[in-house]
Amino acid sequence: MAQATLTPSAGVMSGLPAAPGSGSGMLGEREVVRNTGKQAIVSFLDSQTCYSVLRASGKVVVFDTRIPIQLAFYALVEHDMQAAPLWDPKSCQFVGILTVTDFIDVLRYYRETSSDVLALASRSIADILADEGILSTVLKKNPPRRFASANGEGTGADQHSSFLSVDADANLDRACHLLHDQTMDFLPVMLPSDMRVLATITYTCVLEFLVSNFREQRRLFDDTIYDLGIGTYGEDVVVAYPHQTLHEVLHTLHLHGLSAVPVIDENTKKIRGVYSRSDITFLTKASDAEDAVSNLNLTLDVLMAQQRTDVTTPDALHTCSTRHTLQYVFEYFAQWKFNRLICVDEEERVVGVVSARDLVAYFL
């Protein structure tokens, strides 16, 4: 798989670096600059409305809950969209959000329960979201371990049974806190006057807006991402191996509340690629629903060989080092619009993962 890699200003380290601030005689000044940079973005988020991150032109797909879920999935793929709000014509209100990964998870359920997948073609979105067997298993929400509460409670909003949104004139700070505190990936932006959905905000949207406004202020963001505590490192990093089946990996991603996982070589532990939960390669290769379920038994090495190999997709493999500064990451995001960076050492072994969510959460 092709990948893009940052070139660090101070070289790449093997393993994880020493504790933040060790050996520095300028800790006081660094701390002041660090806090100044963070506060600048906090204030900026508070001063900007959700209108600010909306594109000048775009489209919004809304699904009537009565349509077949299979048809809804094909519509998402056709319009190149990851999620769509759900409208219930009986109650005349929005009732949730459907994502590409939801359909993939439903296929997992049919495989695990040996159900007749051909029946899926006639089941509506409402039918699926009323199925307690599906809701309590494959669609059950698991927050990322890094952002879960200490007692394991507080999984955030369940967007299959409730519709949480933000008004377009609300400030970005509120939108970011809703995304983070409710462990959401998509936040609908509403026009209060007529309850119309204008767009959906994601962490990548917010990060793109921040980078476009702050990428030139180099000195404010000159600490490394590791020193700032941005990302997941060491034993907390979840990985997958090429021999694992897609079903196994998707189960792992769901269990840990992750959207993607680094794929590493079993022997060398070197990075081989990254697999995203929303990857639909196995579906595009299927001739029908039964074939799609069967493809869940394919191994990652087979699937990764069929993936797009360019670095223009947000889920493509992008690597960095723990020595990269937040400013470098800002610059790199401006070029590639990645969803996550995989931190590697000088031997290309995975030591951490930094997502768009991690980057935005640092400023909250």
Coordinates of C-alpha atoms in Angstrom, one line a residue:
M1 CA 0.0 0.0 0.0
A2 CA 1.4 3.4 -0.9
Q3 CA 1.8 5.8 1.9
A4 CA 2.9 9.4 2.7
T5 CA 5.4 10.1 5.4
L6 CA 6.4 13.3 7.2
T7 CA 10.1 14.0 7.5
P8 CA 10.9 15.1 11.1
S9 CA 13.0 18.1 11.9
A10 CA 14.9 16.3 14.6
G11 CA 15.1 12.8 13.3
V12 CA 12.9 9.7 14.1
M13 CA 13.3 8.0 17.4
S14 CA 13.2 4.3 18.2
G15 CA 10.4 3.5 20.5
L16 CA 8.8 6.2 22.7
P17 CA 10.8 9.2 23.9
A18 CA 11.6 10.2 27.4
A19 CA 9.1 11.9 29.7
P20 CA 7.8 15.3 28.4
G21 CA 10.0 18.2 29.5
S22 CA 13.0 16.2 30.6
G23 CA 16.4 17.8 30.1
S24 CA 14.9 21.2 29.1
G25 CA 16.2 24.3 30.8
M26 CA 13.4 26.4 29.2
L27 CA 10.4 24.6 30.5
G28 CA 8.9 27.9 31.9
E29 CA 9.0 29.6 28.5
R30 CA 7.8 26.5 26.6
E31 CA 4.9 26.1 29.0
V32 CA 3.8 29.7 28.5
V33 CA 4.0 29.4 24.7
R34 CA 2.2 26.1 24.8
N35 CA -0.6 27.5 26.9
T36 CA -0.8 30.6 24.7
G37 CA -1.3 28.5 21.6
K38 CA -3.9 26.3 23.2
Q39 CA -5.8 29.3 24.5
A40 CA -5.7 31.0 21.1
I41 CA -7.6 28.1 19.6
V42 CA -10.0 27.7 22.5
S43 CA -10.9 31.4 22.1
F44 CA -11.2 31.0 18.4
L45 CA -13.6 28.0 18.7
D46 CA -15.7 30.0 21.0
S47 CA -15.9 33.0 18.6
Q48 CA -16.8 31.1 15.5
T49 CA -20.2 29.6 14.6
C50 CA -20.9 26.3 12.9
Y51 CA -21.7 28.2 9.7
S52 CA -17.9 28.8 9.5
V53 CA -17.0 25.2 8.8
L54 CA -19.8 24.7 6.2
R55 CA -18.7 24.5 2.6
A56 CA -20.0 27.1 0.2
S57 CA -21.7 24.4 -1.8
G58 CA -22.5 20.8 -0.9
K59 CA -25.3 18.2 -0.6
V60 CA -27.1 16.5 2.2
V61 CA -28.7 13.1 1.9
V62 CA -31.7 12.3 4.2
F63 CA -33.3 8.9 4.4
D64 CA -36.9 8.1 5.1
T65 CA -36.8 5.3 7.7
R66 CA -39.3 3.3 5.5
I67 CA -36.8 2.6 2.7
P68 CA -34.8 -0.7 2.6
I69 CA -31.5 -0.4 4.4
Q70 CA -29.7 -2.0 1.5
L71 CA -31.0 0.7 -0.8
A72 CA -29.8 3.4 1.7
F73 CA -26.3 1.9 1.8
Y74 CA -26.1 2.0 -2.0
A75 CA -27.2 5.6 -1.9
L76 CA -24.5 6.5 0.5
V77 CA -21.9 4.9 -1.7
E78 CA -23.2 6.5 -4.8
H79 CA -23.1 10.0 -3.2
D80 CA -19.7 9.3 -1.6
M81 CA -21.1 10.0 1.9
Q82 CA -20.3 8.3 5.2
A83 CA -23.6 9.2 7.0
A84 CA -27.1 10.5 6.5
P85 CA -29.8 11.8 8.9
L86 CA -32.9 9.6 9.3
W87 CA -36.4 11.1 9.0
D88 CA -39.5 9.4 10.5
P89 CA -42.6 10.4 8.5
K90 CA -44.9 9.2 11.2
S91 CA -43.5 11.5 13.9
C92 CA -42.4 14.1 11.4
Q93 CA -39.0 14.5 12.9
F94 CA -35.4 13.3 12.6
V95 CA -34.8 10.2 14.7
G96 CA -31.1 9.3 14.2
I97 CA -28.2 8.8 11.8
L98 CA -27.3 5.9 9.5
T99 CA -23.7 5.3 8.5
V100 CA -21.8 3.1 6.1
T101 CA -20.4 1.2 9.0
D102 CA -23.9 0.4 10.3
F103 CA -24.7 -1.6 7.2
I104 CA -21.3 -3.4 7.5
D105 CA -22.1 -4.2 11.1
V106 CA -25.6 -5.5 10.1
L107 CA -23.9 -7.9 7.7
R108 CA -21.7 -9.1 10.6
Y109 CA -24.9 -9.8 12.6
Y110 CA -26.3 -11.9 9.8
R111 CA -23.1 -13.9 9.6
E112 CA -22.8 -14.4 13.4
T113 CA -26.4 -15.5 13.7
S114 CA -26.5 -17.5 10.5
S115 CA -29.6 -15.6 9.5
D116 CA -31.0 -15.5 5.9
V117 CA -29.2 -12.5 4.5
L118 CA -31.5 -12.5 1.4
A119 CA -34.2 -11.2 3.7
L120 CA -32.1 -8.1 4.3
A121 CA -33.1 -6.8 0.9
S122 CA -36.7 -6.3 2.1
R123 CA -36.0 -4.9 5.6
S124 CA -36.4 -1.2 6.1
I125 CA -34.2 1.1 8.1
A126 CA -37.0 1.2 10.7
D127 CA -37.1 -2.6 10.8
I128 CA -33.4 -2.8 11.6
L129 CA -33.4 -0.1 14.2
A130 CA -36.3 -1.8 15.9
D131 CA -34.5 -5.1 16.1
E132 CA -33.2 -5.5 19.6
G133 CA -31.0 -8.3 18.7
I134 CA -29.0 -6.1 16.3
L135 CA -29.1 -3.0 18.5
S136 CA -27.8 -4.8 21.5
T137 CA -24.9 -6.5 19.7
V138 CA -23.3 -5.2 16.5
L139 CA -24.8 -1.7 16.8
K140 CA -24.2 -1.3 20.5
K141 CA -22.0 1.7 21.1
N142 CA -18.6 1.2 22.5
P143 CA -16.6 4.5 23.2
P144 CA -12.9 4.6 22.4
R145 CA -11.0 3.4 25.5
R146 CA -9.0 6.6 25.6
F147 CA -12.1 8.7 25.9
A148 CA -14.2 6.4 28.1
S149 CA -15.0 7.4 31.7
A150 CA -13.1 5.8 34.5
N151 CA -16.0 3.6 35.6
G152 CA -16.7 2.5 32.0
E153 CA -20.1 4.3 31.9
G154 CA -21.2 7.2 29.8
T155 CA -21.0 5.8 26.3
G156 CA -22.4 9.0 24.9
A157 CA -25.4 9.5 22.5
D158 CA -26.8 6.5 20.7
Q159 CA -27.4 7.9 17.2
H160 CA -29.5 5.0 16.2
S161 CA -32.2 5.8 18.7
S162 CA -31.9 9.6 19.2
F163 CA -31.1 12.6 17.0
L164 CA -28.5 15.0 18.5
S165 CA -27.8 18.1 16.5
V166 CA -26.5 21.6 16.8
D167 CA -27.9 24.9 15.4
A168 CA -25.9 26.5 12.7
D169 CA -25.5 29.7 14.7
A170 CA -24.1 27.9 17.8
N171 CA -20.4 28.3 18.4
L172 CA -17.9 25.7 17.3
D173 CA -16.8 25.1 20.9
R174 CA -20.3 23.7 21.6
A175 CA -20.2 21.6 18.5
C176 CA -16.8 20.2 19.4
H177 CA -17.9 19.4 22.9
L178 CA -21.0 17.6 21.7
L179 CA -18.9 15.5 19.3
H180 CA -16.3 14.7 22.0
D181 CA -18.5 14.4 25.1
Q182 CA -21.1 12.2 23.3
T183 CA -18.5 10.2 21.5
M184 CA -20.0 11.0 18.1
D185 CA -18.4 10.9 14.7
F186 CA -21.0 12.9 12.9
L187 CA -22.9 16.0 14.2
P188 CA -25.8 17.3 12.1
V189 CA -26.0 21.1 11.7
M190 CA -29.6 22.4 11.7
L191 CA -31.1 25.6 10.4
P192 CA -33.3 26.6 13.4
S193 CA -35.9 28.4 11.4
D194 CA -37.2 25.4 9.4
M195 CA -35.4 22.4 11.0
R196 CA -33.5 21.7 7.9
V197 CA -30.2 19.8 8.0
L198 CA -27.5 21.9 6.3
A199 CA -24.5 19.5 6.8
T200 CA -22.8 17.1 9.2
I201 CA -19.7 18.2 11.1
T202 CA -16.9 15.8 11.7
Y203 CA -13.6 16.1 13.5
T204 CA -11.9 16.3 10.1
C205 CA -14.1 19.3 9.2
V206 CA -13.2 21.1 12.4
L207 CA -9.5 20.3 12.1
E208 CA -9.4 21.6 8.5
F209 CA -10.9 24.9 9.6
L210 CA -8.4 25.2 12.5
V211 CA -5.4 24.4 10.3
S212 CA -6.5 27.0 7.6
N213 CA -6.5 29.7 10.3
F214 CA -3.5 28.7 12.4
R215 CA -1.0 26.9 10.2
E216 CA 1.2 30.1 10.0
Q217 CA 1.6 30.6 13.7
R218 CA 4.5 28.2 14.0
R219 CA 5.9 29.2 17.4
L220 CA 2.7 28.6 19.2
F221 CA 2.6 24.9 18.2
D222 CA 6.3 23.9 18.4
D223 CA 5.9 21.1 20.9
T224 CA 5.8 17.5 19.8
I225 CA 2.5 15.6 19.6
Y226 CA 3.9 13.1 22.1
D227 CA 4.9 15.8 24.7
L228 CA 1.4 17.3 24.3
G229 CA -0.2 13.9 25.1
I230 CA -2.0 13.9 21.7
G231 CA -2.8 10.4 20.6
T232 CA -2.6 6.8 21.9
Y233 CA 0.8 5.1 22.5
G234 CA 2.5 2.0 23.6
E235 CA 0.4 -1.0 24.8
D236 CA -2.8 0.9 24.4
V237 CA -2.5 0.8 20.6
V238 CA -4.7 -1.8 19.0
V239 CA -3.2 -3.5 16.0
A240 CA -4.3 -6.2 13.4
Y241 CA -2.4 -8.7 11.4
P242 CA -2.5 -9.7 7.7
H243 CA -3.7 -13.2 8.4
Q244 CA -6.8 -12.1 10.4
T245 CA -10.2 -12.3 8.7
L246 CA -12.2 -9.2 8.0
H247 CA -14.9 -10.4 10.5
E248 CA -12.3 -10.7 13.3
V249 CA -10.9 -7.2 12.6
L250 CA -14.3 -5.6 12.4
H251 CA -15.3 -7.2 15.7
T252 CA -12.1 -5.8 17.3
L253 CA -12.7 -2.3 15.9
H254 CA -16.3 -2.4 17.2
L255 CA -15.2 -3.7 20.6
H256 CA -12.7 -0.9 21.1
G257 CA -14.8 1.8 19.5
L258 CA -12.2 2.5 16.8
S259 CA -12.7 3.6 13.3
A260 CA -9.4 2.1 12.0
V261 CA -6.5 -0.1 13.0
P262 CA -2.8 -0.3 11.9
V263 CA -1.9 -3.6 10.2
I264 CA 1.5 -4.9 11.1
D265 CA 3.8 -7.7 10.0
E266 CA 3.6 -10.6 12.5
N267 CA 7.4 -11.2 12.4
T268 CA 9.0 -7.8 12.0
K269 CA 6.2 -5.8 13.6
K270 CA 6.6 -3.2 10.9
I271 CA 3.7 -1.3 9.6
R272 CA 2.0 -2.9 6.6
G273 CA -1.0 -0.6 6.2
V274 CA -4.1 0.6 7.9
Y275 CA -7.6 -0.9 7.7
S276 CA -10.7 1.3 8.2
R277 CA -14.0 0.2 9.5
S278 CA -15.8 2.1 6.7
D279 CA -13.7 0.4 4.0
I280 CA -16.3 -1.1 1.5
T281 CA -13.8 -2.9 -0.7
F282 CA -15.2 -6.3 0.3
L283 CA -18.7 -5.1 -0.7
T284 CA -17.8 -3.8 -4.1
K285 CA -16.3 -7.1 -4.9
A286 CA -19.5 -9.0 -3.9
S287 CA -22.1 -10.1 -6.5
D288 CA -24.9 -10.2 -3.9
A289 CA -25.7 -10.1 -0.2
E290 CA -24.7 -13.7 0.3
D291 CA -21.4 -13.1 -1.4
A292 CA -20.8 -10.0 0.8
V293 CA -21.3 -12.0 4.0
S294 CA -19.0 -14.7 2.6
N295 CA -16.3 -12.0 1.9
L296 CA -16.2 -11.3 5.7
N297 CA -14.0 -14.4 5.8
L298 CA -11.4 -12.9 3.6
T299 CA -8.1 -12.1 5.2
L300 CA -6.7 -8.6 5.5
D301 CA -3.7 -9.3 3.2
V302 CA -6.2 -10.2 0.4
L303 CA -8.4 -7.2 1.0
M304 CA -5.5 -4.7 1.3
A305 CA -4.2 -5.9 -2.1
Q306 CA -7.5 -4.8 -3.6
Q307 CA -7.6 -1.3 -1.9
R308 CA -6.9 1.9 -3.7
T309 CA -3.1 2.5 -3.4
D310 CA -2.9 6.3 -3.6
V311 CA -2.7 8.6 -0.6
T312 CA -5.5 10.9 -1.6
T313 CA -8.2 9.1 0.5
P314 CA -8.6 10.2 4.1
D315 CA -8.1 6.6 5.3
A316 CA -4.9 6.0 3.4
L317 CA -1.8 5.2 5.4
H318 CA 0.1 8.2 6.6
T319 CA 2.9 7.9 9.1
C320 CA 4.8 10.2 11.4
S321 CA 7.2 10.1 14.4
T322 CA 6.7 11.0 18.0
R323 CA 9.2 13.8 17.4
H324 CA 6.9 15.7 15.0
T325 CA 5.6 18.9 16.3
L326 CA 1.9 19.9 16.3
Q327 CA 2.9 22.5 13.7
Y328 CA 4.3 19.8 11.4
V329 CA 1.1 17.8 11.8
F330 CA -1.0 20.9 11.0
E331 CA 1.1 21.5 7.8
Y332 CA 0.8 17.8 6.8
F333 CA -3.0 17.8 7.4
A334 CA -3.3 20.9 5.2
Q335 CA -1.8 18.8 2.3
W336 CA -3.4 15.4 2.8
K337 CA -6.6 15.8 4.9
F338 CA -5.9 12.5 6.7
N339 CA -8.2 10.9 9.3
R340 CA -5.3 9.6 11.4
L341 CA -1.5 9.3 11.5
I342 CA 0.3 6.1 12.5
C343 CA 3.4 6.9 14.7
V344 CA 6.3 4.7 13.8
D345 CA 9.9 4.4 15.1
E346 CA 13.1 4.3 12.9
E347 CA 12.4 0.6 12.2
E348 CA 8.9 1.4 11.0
R349 CA 7.3 -0.3 14.0
V350 CA 4.1 1.1 15.3
V351 CA 4.4 3.1 18.5
G352 CA 1.2 5.2 18.4
V353 CA -1.8 6.5 16.6
V354 CA -2.9 10.1 16.3
S355 CA -6.4 10.7 15.0
A356 CA -8.2 13.9 13.9
R357 CA -10.3 13.4 17.0
D358 CA -7.2 13.4 19.2
L359 CA -6.0 16.6 17.7
V360 CA -9.3 18.5 18.2
A361 CA -9.8 17.0 21.7
Y362 CA -6.5 18.5 22.8
F363 CA -8.0 22.0 22.6
L364 CA -11.2 21.2 24.5

